[in-house]
Coordinates of N, CA and C and ligand atoms in Angstrom, one line a residue:
M1049 N -43.4 -28.0 -71.8 CA -41.7 -27.3 -71.9 C -41.6 -28.0 -73.4
K1050 N -40.4 -27.4 -73.7 CA -39.8 -27.2 -74.6 C -38.5 -28.1 -74.7
L1051 N -38.1 -29.2 -75.2 CA -36.7 -29.8 -74.6 C -35.9 -29.4 -75.6
C1052 N -34.6 -28.5 -75.6 CA -33.2 -28.4 -76.3 C -33.3 -29.4 -77.6
P1053 N -33.5 -29.3 -78.6 CA -33.7 -30.3 -79.3 C -32.1 -31.0 -79.6
F1054 N -31.2 -30.0 -79.1 CA -30.0 -30.5 -79.4 C -28.9 -31.5 -78.4
C1055 N -29.2 -31.5 -77.3 CA -28.9 -32.2 -75.9 C -29.9 -32.8 -75.4
L1056 N -31.3 -32.5 -75.9 CA -32.1 -33.1 -75.0 C -32.5 -33.5 -73.3
Q1057 N -31.7 -32.2 -72.6 CA -31.4 -32.4 -71.2 C -32.0 -31.4 -70.6
D1058 N -32.3 -30.0 -71.4 CA -32.9 -29.2 -70.4 C -33.9 -28.5 -71.2
V1059 N -34.6 -27.7 -70.5 CA -35.7 -27.0 -71.5 C -34.8 -25.8 -71.9
V1060 N -35.3 -25.2 -73.0 CA -35.4 -24.1 -73.5 C -35.8 -22.8 -72.9
W1061 N -35.3 -21.7 -72.3 CA -35.2 -20.4 -71.6 C -35.7 -19.7 -72.5
R1062 N -36.7 -18.8 -72.5 CA -36.1 -17.4 -72.8 C -35.7 -16.7 -72.2
V1063 N -34.2 -15.7 -72.7 CA -33.8 -15.0 -71.6 C -33.2 -13.3 -72.3
R1064 N -32.6 -12.7 -71.2 CA -32.2 -11.4 -72.1 C -31.1 -10.9 -71.6
L1065 N -30.4 -10.3 -72.4 CA -29.0 -9.4 -71.2 C -29.5 -8.7 -70.2
K1066 N -28.3 -8.7 -69.6 CA -28.8 -7.3 -68.3 C -28.1 -5.9 -68.7
T1067 N -27.4 -6.2 -69.3 CA -26.8 -5.0 -70.2 C -27.4 -4.4 -71.6
M1068 N -28.0 -5.4 -71.8 CA -29.2 -4.8 -73.3 C -30.2 -5.3 -73.5
P1069 N -31.1 -5.0 -72.3 CA -32.5 -5.7 -71.9 C -33.0 -5.7 -73.2
E1070 N -33.4 -5.3 -74.1 CA -34.1 -5.4 -75.0 C -33.9 -6.1 -76.1
H1071 N -32.5 -6.8 -76.0 CA -31.7 -8.3 -76.7 C -32.4 -9.0 -76.0
R1072 N -33.6 -10.1 -76.8 CA -33.7 -11.2 -76.2 C -33.9 -12.4 -77.0
F1073 N -33.0 -13.3 -76.3 CA -33.0 -14.9 -77.3 C -33.8 -16.0 -76.4
L1074 N -33.0 -17.1 -77.0 CA -33.7 -18.6 -76.3 C -31.9 -18.9 -76.2
M1075 N -31.9 -20.1 -74.9 CA -31.2 -20.4 -74.8 C -31.6 -21.4 -73.9
C1076 N -30.5 -23.1 -74.1 CA -30.0 -24.0 -73.4 C -29.2 -23.9 -72.4
F1077 N -29.1 -24.0 -71.4 CA -28.1 -23.5 -70.3 C -27.1 -25.1 -70.2
E1078 N -27.8 -26.3 -70.8 CA -27.0 -27.3 -70.6 C -26.0 -27.1 -71.4
C1079 N -26.3 -27.0 -72.9 CA -25.2 -27.4 -73.8 C -25.4 -25.9 -74.5
D1080 N -25.6 -24.4 -74.3 CA -25.1 -23.3 -74.3 C -25.7 -23.3 -75.2
S1081 N -26.8 -23.4 -76.1 CA -27.4 -23.0 -77.8 C -28.1 -22.0 -77.6
V1082 N -28.2 -21.5 -78.8 CA -28.9 -20.4 -78.8 C -29.7 -20.1 -79.7
W1083 N -30.7 -20.0 -79.6 CA -31.3 -19.8 -80.8 C -32.1 -18.2 -80.9
L1084 N -32.1 -17.5 -82.1 CA -32.5 -15.7 -82.0 C -34.3 -15.9 -81.8
E1085 N -34.6 -14.7 -81.9 CA -36.7 -15.0 -81.4 C -36.9 -15.0 -82.4
D1086 N -37.1 -15.3 -83.9 CA -37.2 -15.1 -84.8 C -36.8 -16.7 -85.8
Q1087 N -36.1 -16.9 -84.7 CA -35.8 -18.5 -85.5 C -36.4 -20.1 -84.5
P1088 N -36.9 -20.7 -85.3 CA -37.6 -22.0 -84.8 C -36.5 -22.6 -83.9
V1089 N -37.0 -23.3 -83.1 CA -36.2 -24.2 -81.7 C -35.9 -25.5 -82.5
S1090 N -35.1 -25.4 -83.5 CA -34.8 -26.3 -84.0 C -33.0 -27.3 -84.1
D1091 N -32.8 -28.1 -84.6 CA -31.6 -28.8 -84.9 C -30.7 -28.8 -86.0
L1092 N -31.5 -27.8 -87.0 CA -31.2 -27.1 -88.2 C -30.9 -25.9 -87.7
V1093 N -30.6 -25.4 -86.9 CA -30.4 -23.6 -86.7 C -30.0 -23.6 -85.5
G1094 N -29.3 -22.0 -85.0 CA -29.1 -21.8 -84.0 C -27.5 -21.4 -83.3
T1095 N -26.9 -21.2 -82.9 CA -25.6 -21.1 -82.6 C -25.0 -21.5 -81.2
V1096 N -24.0 -20.7 -79.9 CA -23.9 -21.2 -78.9 C -23.6 -19.5 -78.7
F1097 N -23.5 -19.6 -77.3 CA -23.5 -18.5 -76.4 C -22.4 -18.1 -76.9
D1098 N -21.4 -18.4 -76.6 CA -20.1 -17.5 -76.9 C -20.1 -17.0 -78.6
R1099 N -20.2 -17.8 -79.3 CA -20.2 -17.4 -80.5 C -21.4 -15.8 -80.7
H1100 N -22.6 -16.1 -80.3 CA -23.9 -15.1 -80.0 C -22.9 -13.8 -79.3
M1101 N -22.6 -13.9 -78.3 CA -21.9 -12.8 -77.8 C -21.2 -11.9 -78.6
Q1102 N -19.9 -12.9 -79.1 CA -18.7 -12.4 -80.3 C -19.5 -11.7 -81.3
S1103 N -21.1 -12.1 -81.7 CA -21.9 -11.3 -82.9 C -22.3 -10.4 -82.7
L1104 N -22.4 -9.9 -81.0 CA -23.4 -8.6 -80.7 C -22.2 -8.2 -80.5
G1105 N -21.0 -8.1 -80.4 CA -19.7 -7.6 -79.8 C -19.5 -7.2 -78.4
L1106 N -19.7 -8.3 -77.9 CA -19.5 -8.4 -76.7 C -18.7 -9.6 -76.1
A1107 N -18.4 -9.6 -74.6 CA -17.5 -10.3 -74.4 C -18.4 -11.5 -73.6
P1108 N -18.7 -13.1 -73.9 CA -19.3 -13.8 -73.3 C -19.5 -14.3 -71.6
D1109 N -20.6 -13.4 -70.9 CA -20.7 -13.3 -69.7 C -21.9 -13.7 -69.0
W1110 N -21.9 -15.2 -68.5 CA -23.2 -16.0 -67.8 C -23.3 -14.9 -67.2
K1111 N -23.0 -14.1 -66.3 CA -23.6 -13.1 -65.4 C -24.3 -12.1 -65.9
D1112 N -24.5 -12.0 -67.1 CA -24.9 -11.2 -67.9 C -26.0 -11.5 -68.4
I1113 N -26.3 -12.8 -68.2 CA -27.8 -13.3 -68.5 C -29.1 -13.2 -67.7
E1114 N -30.2 -13.2 -67.9 CA -31.2 -13.3 -67.4 C -32.3 -14.4 -67.5
K1115 N -33.1 -15.0 -67.0 CA -33.6 -15.9 -67.4 C -35.1 -15.1 -67.2
L1116 N -36.1 -15.2 -68.2 CA -37.4 -14.9 -68.3 C -38.5 -15.8 -68.2
D1117 N -38.2 -16.9 -69.3 CA -39.4 -17.6 -68.7 C -39.0 -18.8 -70.1
S1118 N -39.6 -20.6 -69.4 CA -39.2 -21.3 -70.5 C -40.0 -21.5 -71.6
L1119 N -39.5 -21.8 -72.3 CA -40.5 -22.0 -73.9 C -41.2 -23.5 -73.6
E1120 N -43.2 -22.9 -73.8 CA -43.7 -23.9 -73.6 C -43.7 -24.9 -74.8
Ligands
ZN792 ZN1 -29.0 -27.9 -74.6

């Protein structure tokens, strides 16, 4: 399991948006950190859920997130 490099409290999940299923990203549900699929999961890069959704022009809605699997 890959622990979130920011909070070390939870594993990192591969997720997608129900309203935009082709858009996948990586996320920690403990501290809301987000990484894009082509980014390394490290504490040097990444954003947070609210800001990520804003960058997509979407309202940050937790119910829109679908968990796929946890990162190995
Ligand atoms: Zn975290």
